Coordinates of C-alpha atoms and ligand atoms in Angstrom, one line a residue:
M1 CA 298.2 157.7 121.8
T2 CA 299.4 155.5 119.7
N3 CA 297.1 152.9 117.2
V4 CA 298.5 151.0 114.3
T5 CA 299.5 152.2 110.9
T6 CA 296.3 151.8 108.8
D7 CA 299.4 151.5 106.2
P8 CA 299.5 148.1 104.8
A9 CA 302.7 148.3 104.4
K10 CA 303.6 149.5 107.6
T11 CA 303.5 147.6 111.1
T12 CA 304.7 149.5 113.8
P13 CA 302.9 151.1 115.4
A14 CA 302.5 155.4 114.9
T15 CA 301.9 157.8 117.2
T16 CA 298.3 159.2 116.2
L17 CA 298.4 163.5 115.8
D18 CA 295.8 166.1 114.9
A19 CA 298.9 167.5 112.9
L20 CA 302.2 167.4 112.6
V21 CA 304.5 169.8 111.4
I22 CA 307.5 169.4 109.9
G23 CA 310.6 171.8 111.2
A24 CA 311.2 173.8 113.2
G25 CA 312.6 177.0 112.2
F26 CA 311.6 180.3 112.7
A27 CA 308.0 178.8 110.7
G28 CA 307.4 175.7 112.9
L29 CA 307.9 177.1 116.3
Y30 CA 305.3 179.4 115.4
Q31 CA 303.5 177.4 113.4
L32 CA 304.0 174.7 116.7
M33 CA 302.1 177.3 118.3
C34 CA 299.7 178.3 117.0
L35 CA 297.7 174.7 116.5
R36 CA 298.5 174.0 119.6
D37 CA 298.2 176.7 122.2
R38 CA 295.8 178.2 120.1
L39 CA 293.7 175.3 117.9
G40 CA 294.1 172.3 120.7
L41 CA 295.5 170.3 118.6
S42 CA 297.3 167.8 119.2
V43 CA 300.6 168.6 117.4
K44 CA 304.6 166.6 117.1
T45 CA 306.9 168.6 115.2
L46 CA 310.0 166.9 113.7
E47 CA 313.5 167.9 113.3
A48 CA 316.5 166.8 112.0
G49 CA 318.6 169.5 113.8
A50 CA 319.5 168.2 117.1
G51 CA 318.4 171.9 118.6
V52 CA 315.4 174.4 117.0
G53 CA 316.4 176.3 113.9
G54 CA 315.9 175.8 111.5
T55 CA 318.4 177.5 108.5
W56 CA 320.4 179.3 111.5
Y57 CA 320.7 176.0 113.4
W58 CA 322.5 174.2 109.9
N59 CA 324.3 177.8 108.5
R60 CA 326.9 178.2 111.8
Y61 CA 330.0 179.4 108.6
P62 CA 332.4 182.5 109.2
G63 CA 330.1 185.7 109.1
A64 CA 326.4 183.8 109.1
R65 CA 324.5 186.7 109.9
C66 CA 321.2 187.7 109.1
D67 CA 320.5 190.6 106.0
S68 CA 317.1 191.9 107.2
E69 CA 317.8 194.6 110.1
S70 CA 317.2 192.4 113.2
H71 CA 313.7 195.8 114.5
A72 CA 311.8 193.9 111.8
Y73 CA 313.6 190.2 112.1
W74 CA 311.3 188.8 114.6
Y75 CA 308.2 187.6 115.5
T76 CA 305.7 189.8 115.3
F77 CA 302.7 188.3 117.1
S78 CA 302.8 188.5 120.7
P79 CA 303.3 192.3 121.6
E80 CA 304.9 190.8 125.5
L81 CA 307.1 189.2 123.5
M82 CA 308.8 192.0 120.9
R83 CA 308.6 193.7 124.7
E84 CA 311.1 191.5 126.2
W85 CA 313.7 190.6 123.6
T86 CA 316.3 193.2 122.9
W87 CA 318.4 192.4 119.4
S88 CA 322.0 194.3 119.8
E89 CA 323.4 194.5 116.5
R90 CA 321.6 196.4 113.8
Y91 CA 321.7 192.9 111.9
P92 CA 321.2 190.0 114.3
G93 CA 323.5 187.5 113.8
Q94 CA 323.5 183.5 113.8
A95 CA 324.1 183.2 117.2
E96 CA 321.9 185.7 119.2
I97 CA 319.5 184.3 116.4
M98 CA 319.5 181.3 117.8
R99 CA 319.9 182.1 121.2
Y100 CA 316.2 184.7 120.4
L101 CA 315.0 181.2 118.8
N102 CA 315.9 179.0 121.9
F103 CA 314.4 182.0 124.2
V104 CA 310.7 181.2 121.6
A105 CA 310.8 178.0 122.0
D106 CA 310.9 178.2 126.1
R107 CA 309.2 181.4 126.4
F108 CA 305.7 179.3 124.9
D109 CA 307.1 175.9 125.8
L110 CA 307.7 174.8 123.1
K111 CA 310.5 172.1 123.0
R112 CA 307.9 169.5 125.5
D113 CA 306.3 169.0 121.4
I114 CA 309.1 168.6 119.3
Q115 CA 310.9 165.4 118.8
F116 CA 314.9 166.5 117.9
N117 CA 317.5 164.4 115.4
T118 CA 314.6 162.3 113.2
R119 CA 314.5 163.6 110.1
V120 CA 311.8 162.8 107.8
T121 CA 311.4 160.2 104.7
S122 CA 308.2 159.9 104.1
A123 CA 304.5 161.2 104.1
H124 CA 301.6 159.1 102.4
Y125 CA 298.4 159.8 102.3
D126 CA 295.6 157.7 102.9
A127 CA 292.3 158.8 101.6
A128 CA 290.3 156.4 103.3
A129 CA 291.7 157.5 106.6
N130 CA 292.0 160.7 104.9
R131 CA 295.1 160.6 107.4
W132 CA 298.7 161.2 106.2
N133 CA 301.3 158.7 107.5
V134 CA 304.9 159.9 107.9
R135 CA 308.3 157.3 108.5
T136 CA 311.2 159.1 109.7
E137 CA 314.9 158.3 108.9
T138 CA 315.2 156.1 112.2
G139 CA 311.7 154.2 111.0
E140 CA 309.1 155.8 113.6
S141 CA 305.2 156.2 111.8
F142 CA 303.6 159.3 113.1
T143 CA 300.5 159.3 111.4
A144 CA 298.4 163.1 110.9
K145 CA 295.3 164.4 110.0
Y146 CA 296.8 168.0 108.6
L147 CA 300.6 168.0 107.5
I148 CA 302.4 171.4 107.4
T149 CA 305.9 171.5 106.2
A150 CA 308.2 174.3 107.5
V151 CA 311.5 172.4 106.3
G152 CA 312.3 176.0 104.7
C153 CA 313.4 177.5 101.7
L154 CA 317.5 176.8 101.7
S155 CA 318.3 173.7 103.5
T156 CA 319.3 171.3 100.5
A157 CA 322.6 172.4 100.9
N158 CA 324.2 171.8 96.8
V159 CA 327.7 170.4 96.9
P160 CA 328.7 170.2 92.8
K161 CA 329.4 167.0 91.0
F162 CA 333.6 168.0 91.0
P163 CA 335.0 165.2 90.2
G164 CA 337.6 163.2 92.7
L165 CA 336.3 165.2 95.9
E166 CA 336.3 161.9 97.5
S167 CA 340.5 162.2 97.1
F168 CA 341.1 165.9 98.2
Q169 CA 343.4 165.3 101.6
G170 CA 342.0 168.3 103.2
K171 CA 339.3 169.1 104.1
W172 CA 336.0 170.7 103.0
Y173 CA 333.0 172.4 103.5
H174 CA 329.4 173.1 102.5
T175 CA 328.7 176.1 104.3
G176 CA 324.8 174.9 105.4
Q177 CA 326.4 172.4 107.5
W178 CA 328.8 173.2 109.2
P179 CA 330.6 171.8 112.3
H180 CA 329.5 173.3 115.5
E181 CA 332.4 173.1 116.8
G182 CA 333.7 175.7 114.0
V183 CA 336.9 175.7 111.8
D184 CA 340.4 176.6 112.4
F185 CA 341.7 178.5 110.0
T186 CA 345.2 179.4 112.0
D187 CA 347.8 178.8 109.3
K188 CA 345.7 177.0 106.1
R189 CA 345.5 177.5 103.2
V190 CA 341.6 178.1 102.4
G191 CA 340.2 178.1 99.0
M192 CA 336.4 179.1 98.3
I193 CA 333.8 178.1 96.2
G194 CA 330.9 180.4 95.2
T195 CA 330.5 183.9 95.8
G196 CA 326.1 185.0 96.6
S197 CA 325.3 186.2 100.2
T198 CA 327.1 182.9 102.1
G199 CA 330.4 183.0 100.4
I200 CA 331.1 186.8 100.8
Q201 CA 329.4 187.2 104.5
A202 CA 332.7 184.6 104.7
A203 CA 335.3 185.5 102.7
P204 CA 336.3 188.7 104.9
V205 CA 336.4 186.7 108.5
I206 CA 337.9 183.9 106.7
A207 CA 340.6 185.8 105.4
A208 CA 341.1 187.8 108.7
Q209 CA 342.7 184.0 110.1
A210 CA 343.4 181.9 107.1
A211 CA 347.1 181.5 105.8
H212 CA 345.9 182.5 102.6
L213 CA 341.7 182.6 101.2
T214 CA 341.6 181.8 97.9
V215 CA 338.3 182.7 96.0
F216 CA 336.7 180.9 92.9
Q217 CA 334.6 182.8 91.3
R218 CA 331.7 181.8 88.5
T219 CA 329.8 184.6 88.8
A220 CA 330.5 188.2 90.2
N221 CA 327.7 189.3 92.0
Y222 CA 326.6 193.1 93.6
S223 CA 327.2 193.5 96.9
V224 CA 326.3 197.1 99.5
P225 CA 327.4 197.3 103.0
A226 CA 325.9 196.6 105.9
G227 CA 326.6 198.9 107.8
N228 CA 326.5 196.3 110.8
V229 CA 327.2 198.3 114.9
P230 CA 326.0 197.2 117.7
L231 CA 322.4 199.1 118.6
A232 CA 322.6 202.0 121.1
P233 CA 320.6 201.8 124.2
D234 CA 317.9 204.8 122.8
F235 CA 317.5 202.3 119.9
Q236 CA 316.9 199.0 121.4
Q237 CA 314.3 201.5 123.6
Y238 CA 312.5 202.8 120.6
V239 CA 312.0 199.9 118.9
R240 CA 310.6 199.1 122.2
D241 CA 308.8 201.7 122.4
H242 CA 307.4 202.1 118.3
A243 CA 307.4 197.6 118.3
A244 CA 303.3 197.8 117.1
E245 CA 303.5 201.1 114.1
I246 CA 306.9 199.0 112.9
R247 CA 305.3 195.3 112.5
A248 CA 302.7 197.5 110.2
V249 CA 305.4 198.8 108.5
T250 CA 307.1 195.0 108.0
R251 CA 303.0 194.3 106.4
D252 CA 303.1 196.9 104.5
T253 CA 306.0 196.8 102.2
L254 CA 306.8 194.6 99.3
N255 CA 309.5 192.8 100.3
G256 CA 307.3 192.7 104.5
M257 CA 310.7 194.9 105.5
A258 CA 310.5 197.6 108.1
F259 CA 311.1 200.5 105.3
R260 CA 309.5 201.5 102.2
I261 CA 310.4 202.1 98.5
E262 CA 310.8 205.4 97.2
T263 CA 307.9 206.8 95.4
R264 CA 310.9 209.2 93.3
L265 CA 311.8 207.0 90.1
A266 CA 315.8 206.3 88.8
M267 CA 314.4 207.9 85.5
E268 CA 312.4 211.6 86.2
T269 CA 316.1 211.9 89.0
P270 CA 318.5 214.0 87.5
P271 CA 322.3 212.6 87.1
E272 CA 323.6 214.4 89.5
E273 CA 320.9 214.1 92.3
R274 CA 320.6 210.3 91.4
E275 CA 324.0 210.3 92.9
K276 CA 323.7 211.6 96.0
I277 CA 321.0 209.9 96.9
Y278 CA 322.7 205.8 96.0
E279 CA 325.8 207.6 97.8
A280 CA 323.5 207.9 100.8
A281 CA 322.3 205.1 100.5
W282 CA 325.8 202.9 99.5
E283 CA 326.5 205.1 103.2
R284 CA 323.1 204.4 105.4
G285 CA 323.5 200.5 104.0
G286 CA 322.1 197.4 103.5
L287 CA 319.3 196.1 101.3
Q288 CA 317.5 199.9 101.5
F289 CA 319.9 200.5 99.0
R290 CA 317.2 198.7 96.2
A291 CA 314.8 201.0 98.0
S292 CA 316.6 204.2 95.9
F293 CA 314.4 204.8 93.2
Q294 CA 310.3 203.2 92.5
D295 CA 311.5 201.8 89.0
M296 CA 314.7 200.3 90.1
M297 CA 313.1 196.9 90.0
A298 CA 310.8 197.7 86.9
S299 CA 313.0 200.0 84.1
K300 CA 316.1 197.8 82.8
E301 CA 317.4 201.2 82.8
A302 CA 316.6 202.6 86.0
N303 CA 318.6 199.4 86.6
D304 CA 321.3 199.4 84.9
T305 CA 321.1 202.9 87.1
A306 CA 322.2 201.1 89.9
A307 CA 324.2 198.8 88.4
D308 CA 326.7 200.8 86.9
F309 CA 327.0 202.7 90.5
I310 CA 327.7 199.5 92.7
K311 CA 330.5 199.0 89.8
R312 CA 332.4 201.3 90.1
K313 CA 332.4 201.6 93.6
I314 CA 333.5 198.5 93.3
R315 CA 336.5 199.3 90.9
S316 CA 337.0 201.9 93.9
I317 CA 337.8 200.0 96.4
V318 CA 339.8 197.1 94.5
T319 CA 342.9 197.5 93.7
D320 CA 344.4 195.2 91.7
P321 CA 342.6 196.6 87.9
K322 CA 341.9 192.5 86.9
T323 CA 341.0 192.0 90.4
A324 CA 338.8 195.1 90.3
A325 CA 337.7 193.6 87.1
L326 CA 337.2 190.0 86.8
L327 CA 334.9 191.5 90.8
S328 CA 332.6 194.2 88.3
D329 CA 332.4 192.2 85.5
I330 CA 328.8 191.8 86.6
D331 CA 326.8 190.4 84.1
H332 CA 322.5 190.1 85.4
P333 CA 320.8 193.6 86.6
Y334 CA 320.8 194.5 90.4
A335 CA 318.7 192.8 92.6
A336 CA 317.7 190.0 90.1
K337 CA 319.7 187.6 92.5
R338 CA 319.4 188.0 95.4
P339 CA 321.2 190.8 96.2
P340 CA 324.0 190.3 98.7
I341 CA 325.0 192.9 101.6
D342 CA 328.3 192.8 103.0
T343 CA 330.8 193.7 106.0
H344 CA 334.3 194.9 104.1
Y345 CA 333.7 192.3 102.0
F346 CA 335.4 193.9 98.9
E347 CA 338.4 195.2 100.1
T348 CA 338.9 191.5 101.3
Y349 CA 340.3 191.2 98.2
N350 CA 343.6 194.4 98.9
R351 CA 344.2 191.7 101.2
P352 CA 348.1 190.5 100.8
N353 CA 347.1 186.3 102.2
V354 CA 343.8 186.7 99.1
S355 CA 343.8 186.3 95.4
L356 CA 340.8 185.6 93.8
V357 CA 339.8 183.0 90.6
D358 CA 337.6 183.4 87.5
V359 CA 336.8 180.3 87.1
K360 CA 334.0 181.0 85.1
S361 CA 335.9 181.7 81.8
V362 CA 338.5 178.4 82.9
P363 CA 335.8 176.4 85.0
I364 CA 336.7 174.2 87.6
S365 CA 337.4 170.9 86.2
H366 CA 337.7 168.9 89.5
I367 CA 339.7 168.1 92.4
S368 CA 343.0 166.7 93.2
P369 CA 344.2 165.7 96.5
N370 CA 345.9 168.9 96.5
G371 CA 343.4 171.2 95.9
V372 CA 340.7 172.5 92.9
C373 CA 341.9 171.9 90.0
T374 CA 341.2 174.2 86.7
G375 CA 341.8 173.5 83.3
E376 CA 344.7 176.7 83.5
A377 CA 346.4 175.7 87.0
E378 CA 346.1 173.4 90.0
Y379 CA 345.5 175.0 93.1
P380 CA 346.7 173.7 96.3
L381 CA 344.8 174.0 99.7
D382 CA 344.5 172.3 103.5
I383 CA 340.4 173.6 103.2
I384 CA 337.6 174.3 100.5
V385 CA 334.9 175.8 101.9
F386 CA 331.0 175.6 99.2
A387 CA 329.3 178.6 99.3
T388 CA 327.7 177.5 96.5
G389 CA 324.0 177.3 97.6
F390 CA 320.8 174.9 97.7
D391 CA 318.6 173.0 95.7
A392 CA 316.2 175.8 96.7
M393 CA 312.2 175.8 97.5
T394 CA 311.7 172.8 96.0
G395 CA 314.9 170.4 96.5
P396 CA 313.9 170.4 100.7
M397 CA 310.1 169.3 99.7
L398 CA 311.8 166.8 96.7
R399 CA 314.3 165.0 99.0
M400 CA 311.1 163.6 100.8
D401 CA 309.5 161.0 99.3
I402 CA 305.9 162.9 99.8
R403 CA 302.7 160.9 97.8
G404 CA 299.0 162.4 97.6
R405 CA 295.9 160.4 96.2
D406 CA 296.2 157.3 94.9
G407 CA 299.9 157.2 95.2
V408 CA 300.3 160.0 93.5
A409 CA 304.9 161.0 93.8
L410 CA 305.4 164.8 94.2
Q411 CA 308.4 164.5 93.0
D412 CA 306.1 163.3 90.2
V413 CA 303.5 166.2 89.8
W414 CA 306.4 168.9 89.9
A415 CA 308.6 167.0 86.9
G416 CA 308.1 170.0 86.0
G417 CA 309.0 172.5 88.7
P418 CA 307.0 173.5 91.6
R419 CA 302.5 173.2 90.5
N420 CA 300.3 174.6 93.9
Y421 CA 297.9 176.8 95.1
L422 CA 299.4 180.2 97.0
G423 CA 302.4 178.5 97.7
L424 CA 299.8 177.0 100.8
Q425 CA 298.7 173.4 99.0
I426 CA 299.1 170.7 95.7
A427 CA 296.3 169.8 93.7
G428 CA 295.8 165.8 94.7
F429 CA 297.3 166.1 98.2
P430 CA 294.3 167.0 100.9
N431 CA 294.9 168.3 104.1
L432 CA 299.3 169.5 103.2
F433 CA 300.0 172.5 103.8
T434 CA 303.4 174.1 103.2
I435 CA 305.0 177.6 104.9
T436 CA 306.5 179.5 102.5
G437 CA 307.4 177.7 99.7
P438 CA 306.9 178.4 95.7
G439 CA 304.6 180.1 94.9
S440 CA 304.6 181.9 98.1
P441 CA 306.6 185.3 98.6
S442 CA 309.2 183.6 100.8
V443 CA 312.5 184.4 100.1
L444 CA 311.6 187.8 98.3
C445 CA 310.3 188.9 101.9
N446 CA 311.3 189.1 104.9
M447 CA 311.1 185.7 106.0
P448 CA 309.4 186.0 109.1
V449 CA 306.4 188.3 107.8
A450 CA 306.2 185.9 105.4
I451 CA 305.7 183.2 107.9
E452 CA 303.3 184.5 110.0
Q453 CA 301.3 184.9 107.4
H454 CA 301.4 181.6 106.2
A455 CA 301.0 180.1 109.9
D456 CA 297.9 182.2 110.5
W457 CA 296.5 181.1 107.3
I458 CA 296.5 177.5 108.0
S459 CA 296.0 177.3 111.4
D460 CA 292.6 179.6 110.6
C461 CA 292.0 176.9 107.8
I462 CA 292.7 174.5 110.2
A463 CA 290.3 175.7 112.6
H464 CA 287.3 176.4 110.3
L465 CA 287.2 173.6 109.2
R466 CA 287.2 172.0 112.3
A467 CA 284.2 174.5 112.9
K468 CA 282.5 173.5 110.3
G469 CA 282.6 169.6 110.8
L470 CA 285.1 169.6 107.3
E471 CA 287.1 166.5 107.2
R472 CA 289.8 168.0 104.3
I473 CA 290.5 171.2 102.1
E474 CA 292.4 170.2 98.1
A475 CA 293.5 172.4 96.2
K476 CA 291.4 172.9 92.4
P477 CA 293.1 171.5 90.5
E478 CA 292.4 174.4 87.6
S479 CA 293.3 177.4 90.8
V480 CA 296.8 175.9 90.6
E481 CA 296.8 176.2 86.7
K482 CA 295.8 179.5 87.3
W483 CA 298.1 180.1 90.0
V484 CA 301.1 178.5 88.1
A485 CA 300.8 181.6 85.3
E486 CA 300.2 183.8 87.4
V487 CA 303.0 183.7 89.3
N488 CA 304.4 183.4 85.5
D489 CA 302.5 186.1 84.5
V490 CA 303.7 188.7 88.1
A491 CA 307.4 187.8 87.6
S492 CA 308.0 188.6 84.2
K493 CA 306.5 191.9 85.0
T494 CA 310.4 192.4 86.8
L495 CA 313.5 192.1 86.0
L496 CA 314.0 189.2 88.1
P497 CA 313.9 186.7 85.2
L498 CA 316.5 188.0 84.0
A499 CA 318.8 186.6 85.5
K500 CA 319.4 183.1 84.1
H501 CA 321.3 181.7 86.5
S502 CA 319.4 182.4 89.4
W503 CA 318.7 180.2 92.2
Y504 CA 315.1 181.7 91.7
L505 CA 314.9 180.1 88.5
G506 CA 316.4 176.8 89.3
A507 CA 319.9 177.1 86.7
N508 CA 322.7 176.6 89.8
I509 CA 321.0 172.7 90.2
P510 CA 322.2 171.1 86.8
G511 CA 319.0 169.7 85.0
K512 CA 316.4 171.7 87.7
P513 CA 313.4 173.1 85.7
R514 CA 314.1 176.5 84.9
V515 CA 310.9 177.7 86.1
F516 CA 310.9 181.6 89.1
M517 CA 309.4 179.6 92.0
P518 CA 308.7 181.7 94.8
Y519 CA 305.9 184.7 93.3
A520 CA 306.8 188.5 92.9
G521 CA 303.7 190.4 93.0
G522 CA 304.6 191.0 96.7
M523 CA 303.6 190.4 100.1
V524 CA 300.8 192.8 100.0
R525 CA 299.4 191.8 97.5
Y526 CA 299.8 188.0 98.5
R527 CA 298.0 189.0 101.4
E528 CA 294.9 190.6 99.7
I529 CA 294.8 187.7 97.6
C530 CA 294.5 184.6 100.6
D531 CA 292.1 186.6 102.9
E532 CA 290.2 187.4 100.0
V533 CA 290.3 183.7 98.7
V534 CA 289.3 183.4 102.4
A535 CA 286.7 185.9 102.4
H536 CA 283.9 183.7 99.8
G537 CA 284.6 180.6 101.3
Y538 CA 288.0 179.2 100.2
E539 CA 287.3 179.7 96.5
G540 CA 289.9 178.2 95.1
F541 CA 289.6 174.6 97.3
I542 CA 287.3 171.6 96.8
L543 CA 286.4 171.1 100.8
A544 CA 284.7 168.4 102.0
Ligands
N01_1 O1 324.1 180.6 97.9 P1 324.3 181.0 96.0 P2 324.6 181.2 98.9 N1 331.3 176.0 89.7 O2 323.2 180.6 95.3 C1 328.3 179.4 93.3 C2 320.4 183.2 101.7 N2 320.8 183.9 102.2 O3 324.6 180.0 100.1 O4 326.1 182.5 90.1 C3 332.1 177.0 90.6 O5 323.9 182.5 96.0 C4 327.7 180.2 92.1 O6 327.7 180.5 90.6 P3 327.0 180.8 89.9 C5 319.8 184.5 100.9 O7 318.5 184.0 100.4 C6 320.4 184.4 103.6 O8 325.7 182.5 99.2 O9 326.0 180.2 89.7 N3 330.4 177.9 90.7 C7 327.1 181.4 93.3 O10 327.9 182.3 93.2 C8 320.7 183.9 99.2 O11 320.4 183.8 97.9 C9 321.3 185.5 103.8 O12 327.7 181.6 88.9 C10 329.9 177.8 92.2 C11 327.6 180.6 95.2 O13 327.7 179.8 94.3 C12 321.2 182.2 99.8 O14 320.8 182.1 100.7 C13 322.8 184.7 104.0 C14 329.3 176.4 91.8 C15 326.1 180.5 95.4 O15 325.4 181.3 95.5 C16 321.6 181.3 99.1 O16 323.0 182.4 99.3 C17 323.4 184.1 103.3 C18 329.9 174.8 90.5 N4 329.9 173.8 89.9 C19 322.8 183.9 102.5 N5 328.0 175.6 91.9 C20 321.4 186.5 104.7 O17 320.0 186.9 105.3 C21 327.5 176.9 92.2 N6 328.6 177.9 92.1 C22 321.3 185.9 106.4

């Protein structure tokens, strides 16, 4: 159906919808299904990529693999769907996740309502019509009563503005915008900047192919072996048989994972026993390492015992003492930055074709036509890989021109950091919902668990509005004030803000406000709060 948008500045006929979803990753797919198939709304999803997948569509770098175990990294809204899909490895790789998301999209016939290759550039709220007018890069217009951003938290690539990059004679790539045809590293001198979760996954795979890999490390990082393995048929059968129980656990744990945090305390465990516990956790592998003790993320002293264990492991693996010292010279508590897990990352530095350059003491000054330059040396390269992360959480929202009531720009409202209520709604932006944005557990939670909760909450909210004949929902300014204070308060009770250079704080982007962005109170508490808000008649929102 088309009619003319009510914004006089725009003359193109706009597609009129009940709801518009931006993004076709895990979040957008499920939100589309909820609104279209459960509520019967007219819905369209706009997606910048040429296919579904979101973060998995873009992040095709070597070694890209999910850090959540596969039996917890999927949709759980449909028992049938859980029976129909079988993961092949302990951690699903990028290609397998893409197969899964395509399977889901086809299974629920979602693609017919997704418009691919369509990047949203602006979304303006028209108060008189109570509609969101949305424009795309190609000049198309859409108008919808409800707008849901499912744009992900880590989808705005950060390529540091090194002088001279444009003069580089070789090729360069950001891991979050990886070419679909792949990159051939054979016989190439490769430089990789960045040692976050991505760089730690990519380095061993690149090193196995390249003539030489030079890793440029600014901040040394912890990592624990992932312990990835192909899944045995009996485990696959176990997952099918126990899918409902696994789902229940993921909904009952702090981080939405399928494992529970131990109740024992590191500081009350004798050192020899503690060592054995860490050793067993290291052998088992994965993010579960941080579940070894209850106090690991609350007490610096307790955290130090884990940090010390991992640093000793690094020094025992890496044979060159200078490299080992650089890799283990870590300046933040364990897991205060998102903890990576790896497949032979530290072992990679024992290869003769791998070297580590410390760009903390001597930073990268520029890129020359030949390669990467620090104040001390030029490193000649054929390929530069930027594993330099993202303008996280707020970046994907702020790169669109989003304007609420009276033309107020989100860029202005969030100039000092993200401000919203429950991570779901922004005061002055009626009927705009954000999935897993700042102010929600999002990146501190196993993503599908956080996504299903948000999309369900949003769908129930819209159903409620329709049932009551209401037109609008909007966060009250005072609820936003309180929620921002709550997000800060719960973060300050953990060790998370002690990592001063973390993207959780926006510290990786020059000039970005330093605000702890995700809600650190845990998914269980967050779900309770959202449910209580509903039980009290959408307390903190204005319904009109
Ligand atoms: O990005 P990051 P990432 N000069 O920001 C360095 C998720 N993820 O893509 O720490 C030199 O963590 C920067 O150094 P520093 C996961 O949530 C999930 O690795 O800022 N170096 C750092 O070493 C993760 O946390 C999975 O000092 C510069 C690196 O680049 C998030 O994505 C897999 C620099 C960036 O690390 C982001 O991870 C992978 C500069 N100017 C990622 N600028 C799975 O679960 C930046 N760096 C699958």
